[in-house]
Amino acid sequence: MNVDIESKKTIVERNDREHGVQEVRIPVPFGEIAGKWWGPRNIRPIVCLHGWQDNAGTFDTLIPLLPSNISFLALDLPGHGYSSRIAHGMTYQPMNIFHMLNFVINEYGWKKISFMSHSMGSVLHYAYAAVFPTRVDFIISLDALKPQVLSENVIVSMLSDLTPEFVKADLRNQLKSEPPSYTYEEAIDRLYEGTVNSITREACPFLLQRNIRKSSKFPDKYYFARDSRLKYGAGFLWSQEVNKRLAQNLTMPFLFIKATESPFWERKQNYDEVIEILQRNNPHFELQYVEGTHHVHLSNPERVAPFVRDFLTKHWQKDEDVSSSL
């Protein structure tokens, strides 16, 4: 194998060893949730949720720039990374995050939970924190704020188009057929191009490590192992009024970091309305802008880390209630 390719693949393993990262597996009714635990195991970690079709590796370059006395638990959401897929015939629904996070909380016996999430992960913890505000002590959102608001016509069209594609993907899963495979460099190209150049090629290995598996058919090739059914799910499909009502519950310390070269994915007015509620109702809400793309936290973490460090200095407190048996 090309030495350069091998070095790209091992950079993640070396990074994990240098920072004492431990792989964890959390039992859930449909299998297990995989994760990467950074920092001390005897204190409650900040839970990190990744973006759509990404995985826990999305935080691999940012967390090393944050205080080493703080723990972080970066999770692979179901169907992503090393986590289990849901059962055949079932669809990925965002509201399942309520149950999944409660499984995690119960597994470790936490009384509270803290979040640092990106993209889809930020949308998920927005909903969770608003529904269960007394369980959440702070949230850090990276380049996404809230559930996207879609027009009635878009929702109907999306469901009409995605449903038959989901059925096809589910049948492929049941047949257990191996997806198309690529060389490692081709996998980097597909990831780079698939994110519209949001991730630098140098940062791609941090996501690929948990995203690809060795092909059983072709030597030196790999396939993307995330569940293809993820492509055909729908979001929360909530109205703007629901999002605004949820914002009223988000009174815990809240840091939102927005990348300047990343789109809003919907009408900016919807963002502005929620931001206005947060700024009016929450004295601990902070909005910061950083230069970069949607994955700036991964590609240029040095731009994001100072804001996160400052926020944690003000709001993170060691949880003395966590069992030493973690």
XYZ file of C-alpha atoms in Angstrom:
326
model
C 0.000 0.000 0.000
C 1.164 3.521 -0.723
C 3.072 4.851 2.309
C 1.382 8.247 2.082
C -2.062 6.636 2.170
C -1.065 4.521 5.162
C 0.136 7.626 7.008
C -3.186 9.344 6.336
C -5.065 6.377 7.788
C -2.906 6.145 10.911
C -2.952 9.854 11.734
C -6.251 9.387 13.555
C -4.998 6.446 15.616
C -1.874 8.392 16.549
C -3.970 11.404 17.535
C -6.137 9.185 19.769
C -3.104 7.607 21.468
C -1.497 10.973 22.142
C -4.647 12.213 23.869
C -5.589 9.022 25.701
C -8.890 8.618 23.856
C -10.906 5.534 24.811
C -13.518 3.793 22.707
C -16.806 3.213 24.531
C -19.903 1.176 23.741
C -23.244 2.010 25.336
C -25.971 -0.675 25.203
C -29.318 0.366 23.747
C -32.363 -1.785 22.811
C -31.353 -1.988 19.132
C -27.651 -2.681 19.736
C -25.073 -0.194 20.942
C -24.018 3.420 20.638
C -20.304 3.864 19.969
C -18.278 6.804 21.139
C -14.883 8.319 21.848
C -14.190 9.442 25.419
C -11.660 12.239 25.750
C -10.259 13.209 29.147
C -10.788 11.958 32.707
C -13.287 9.135 33.159
C -14.285 10.106 36.701
C -16.147 13.285 35.730
C -19.240 13.777 33.602
C -18.252 14.553 30.004
C -19.654 17.057 27.578
C -21.639 15.022 25.044
C -20.742 15.799 21.428
C -23.180 15.046 18.593
C -22.029 15.132 14.975
C -23.650 16.207 11.715
C -25.657 14.245 9.158
C -23.674 11.298 7.739
C -20.591 12.368 9.745
C -19.427 10.645 12.949
C -17.613 11.159 16.244
C -14.379 11.868 14.361
C -15.666 15.319 13.462
C -14.395 16.581 16.837
C -10.911 15.007 16.590
C -9.105 18.244 15.783
C -11.101 20.591 18.032
C -11.126 18.720 21.348
C -7.296 18.605 21.672
C -7.358 22.436 21.684
C -9.779 22.529 24.644
C -8.944 22.214 28.371
C -7.532 18.764 29.156
C -9.179 18.662 32.584
C -12.604 18.550 30.913
C -14.028 15.311 29.513
C -15.802 14.961 26.183
C -17.853 12.030 24.907
C -18.218 12.181 21.129
C -20.945 9.781 20.028
C -21.697 8.062 16.731
C -25.422 8.508 16.193
C -27.361 5.373 15.154
C -26.492 4.281 11.622
C -23.259 6.307 11.673
C -19.684 5.393 12.492
C -19.381 2.307 14.701
C -22.897 2.536 16.184
C -25.612 -0.014 15.426
C -28.174 0.488 12.714
C -31.859 0.502 13.540
C -33.965 -2.509 12.547
C -34.909 -3.296 8.956
C -38.053 -1.525 7.820
C -37.613 1.337 10.278
C -36.730 4.928 9.430
C -34.381 7.349 11.163
C -36.493 9.927 12.955
C -34.912 12.949 14.692
C -37.226 12.701 17.695
C -35.569 9.386 18.546
C -32.802 11.547 20.018
C -34.981 12.000 23.116
C -34.881 8.268 23.802
C -31.248 7.730 22.782
C -29.898 10.449 25.046
C -31.954 9.196 27.939
C -30.436 5.724 27.410
C -26.981 7.330 27.662
C -27.905 9.346 30.750
C -29.310 6.251 32.478
C -26.268 4.144 31.540
C -23.931 6.498 33.408
C -26.328 7.699 36.094
C -26.013 11.381 35.236
C -28.347 13.968 36.714
C -27.500 16.528 34.023
C -26.114 16.581 30.489
C -24.006 19.147 28.596
C -23.658 19.446 24.818
C -21.195 20.538 22.167
C -22.559 19.582 18.764
C -22.236 20.330 15.067
C -24.832 20.729 12.316
C -27.541 18.046 12.692
C -26.211 17.356 16.182
C -26.833 20.985 17.143
C -30.383 20.748 15.824
C -30.947 17.602 17.881
C -29.635 19.062 21.111
C -31.652 22.259 20.510
C -34.795 20.134 20.596
C -33.669 18.007 23.540
C -32.565 20.968 25.648
C -35.815 22.817 24.986
C -37.993 19.815 25.853
C -35.920 18.887 28.923
C -34.404 22.216 30.025
C -33.867 21.194 33.652
C -31.647 18.296 32.539
C -29.251 20.436 30.463
C -26.684 22.741 32.054
C -25.254 24.289 28.861
C -25.088 23.864 25.086
C -22.523 24.772 22.428
C -23.853 24.767 18.858
C -21.478 24.743 15.893
C -22.887 26.241 12.669
C -26.484 25.084 13.098
C -29.078 26.423 15.460
C -32.516 24.842 15.168
C -34.739 22.561 13.058
C -35.059 23.736 9.480
C -38.420 25.152 8.398
C -39.680 23.912 5.023
C -42.637 25.034 2.949
C -45.704 22.809 2.641
C -44.926 22.099 -1.024
C -41.334 21.105 -0.253
C -42.453 18.742 2.517
C -44.988 16.974 0.296
C -42.549 16.722 -2.606
C -39.742 15.496 -0.348
C -41.843 12.733 1.187
C -43.075 11.678 -2.256
C -39.518 11.451 -3.611
C -37.752 9.979 -0.585
C -40.187 7.229 0.399
C -39.601 4.917 -2.600
C -35.847 5.510 -2.357
C -35.928 4.507 1.306
C -37.690 1.249 0.402
C -34.935 0.446 -2.108
C -32.228 1.215 0.423
C -33.932 -0.923 3.056
C -34.097 -3.879 0.674
C -30.390 -3.503 -0.107
C -29.679 -3.586 3.631
C -31.674 -6.780 4.057
C -29.727 -8.430 1.228
C -26.495 -7.360 2.975
C -24.901 -6.475 -0.340
C -21.620 -4.601 -0.158
C -21.838 -0.989 -1.380
C -19.550 0.339 -4.126
C -15.902 0.440 -3.091
C -13.135 2.958 -3.692
C -9.447 3.406 -3.181
C -8.592 5.456 -0.109
C -7.780 8.492 -2.242
C -11.074 8.095 -4.089
C -12.884 7.939 -0.744
C -11.224 11.226 0.226
C -12.347 12.722 -3.089
C -15.940 11.593 -2.567
C -16.045 12.970 0.972
C -14.418 16.242 -0.062
C -16.722 16.737 -3.035
C -19.803 15.477 -1.172
C -19.420 18.226 1.419
C -18.955 20.820 -1.348
C -15.364 21.396 -0.213
C -16.513 22.123 3.347
C -13.861 19.744 4.722
C -10.244 20.118 3.682
C -8.615 17.039 2.172
C -6.185 17.038 5.090
C -9.076 16.727 7.573
C -10.957 14.010 5.663
C -9.172 11.071 7.382
C -10.697 12.046 10.730
C -14.170 11.310 9.348
C -13.150 8.424 7.101
C -11.675 6.433 9.988
C -15.148 5.583 11.309
C -16.964 5.954 8.007
C -15.346 3.328 5.780
C -14.671 -0.416 5.986
C -12.290 -2.657 4.082
C -13.892 -4.241 1.011
C -14.205 -8.017 1.074
C -14.255 -8.095 -2.721
C -11.455 -5.798 -3.841
C -7.967 -5.561 -2.270
C -6.970 -2.079 -1.100
C -10.485 -0.698 -1.544
C -13.046 0.563 0.949
C -16.777 1.191 1.102
C -18.805 3.744 3.055
C -20.397 1.849 5.940
C -22.931 4.392 7.176
C -26.525 3.253 6.742
C -27.712 4.355 3.290
C -31.232 4.779 4.699
C -29.950 7.947 6.372
C -30.152 9.702 3.008
C -33.909 9.320 2.872
C -35.084 10.469 6.274
C -36.962 13.669 7.041
C -36.176 16.268 9.662
C -38.378 17.447 12.504
C -40.744 19.172 10.009
C -41.732 21.622 12.717
C -43.156 25.044 12.058
C -41.327 28.245 12.888
C -43.820 28.818 15.694
C -42.745 25.562 17.354
C -39.081 26.535 17.035
C -39.781 29.933 18.577
C -41.706 28.353 21.428
C -38.824 25.958 22.078
C -36.380 28.889 22.121
C -38.200 30.311 25.130
C -37.097 27.275 27.160
C -33.430 27.647 26.263
C -32.359 29.773 29.207
C -29.236 27.775 30.085
C -25.788 29.075 29.007
C -25.762 28.783 25.228
C -22.912 29.432 22.770
C -23.742 29.533 19.056
C -20.803 29.734 16.636
C -21.731 30.489 13.001
C -19.339 30.025 10.083
C -19.350 33.013 7.725
C -19.044 30.943 4.535
C -21.777 28.469 5.428
C -25.398 28.808 4.281
C -28.424 28.994 6.571
C -30.236 26.168 4.688
C -33.501 28.121 4.945
C -34.762 31.704 5.131
C -32.357 33.720 7.264
C -35.381 35.401 8.811
C -36.172 32.150 10.630
C -32.724 32.208 12.236
C -32.983 35.884 13.078
C -36.328 35.437 14.833
C -34.983 32.685 17.069
C -31.764 34.603 17.745
C -33.845 37.598 18.829
C -35.776 35.444 21.329
C -32.567 33.957 22.724
C -30.894 37.349 23.073
C -33.968 38.778 24.786
C -34.709 35.885 27.157
C -31.308 34.368 27.870
C -28.607 36.556 29.462
C -26.146 33.680 28.967
C -26.640 33.392 25.203
C -23.582 34.176 23.059
C -23.412 34.490 19.273
C -19.979 34.378 17.657
C -18.923 34.355 14.005
C -15.818 32.658 12.640
C -14.407 32.741 9.136
C -14.775 29.393 7.408
C -17.054 26.761 5.949
C -19.654 24.476 7.528
C -16.916 22.176 8.919
C -14.634 24.960 10.151
C -14.477 23.268 13.574
C -12.773 20.278 11.881
C -10.782 21.958 9.118
C -9.702 25.063 11.068
C -10.318 24.264 14.739
C -7.958 27.010 15.918
C -10.605 29.548 14.848
C -13.341 27.926 16.932
C -11.418 26.784 20.026
C -10.864 30.214 21.657
C -14.602 30.916 21.826
C -15.312 27.455 23.240
C -12.520 27.755 25.809
C -13.793 31.129 27.000
C -17.333 29.810 27.283
C -16.218 26.732 29.244
C -14.136 28.902 31.580
C -17.317 30.748 32.509
C -19.830 27.912 32.620
C -18.232 24.478 33.036
C -18.266 23.009 36.527
C -16.922 19.634 37.570
C -19.775 17.252 38.320
C -19.033 15.704 41.684
C -21.955 13.273 41.429
C -20.429 11.088 38.724
C -19.537 7.585 39.835
C -15.834 6.733 39.908
C -16.710 3.433 38.249
C -17.283 5.003 34.810
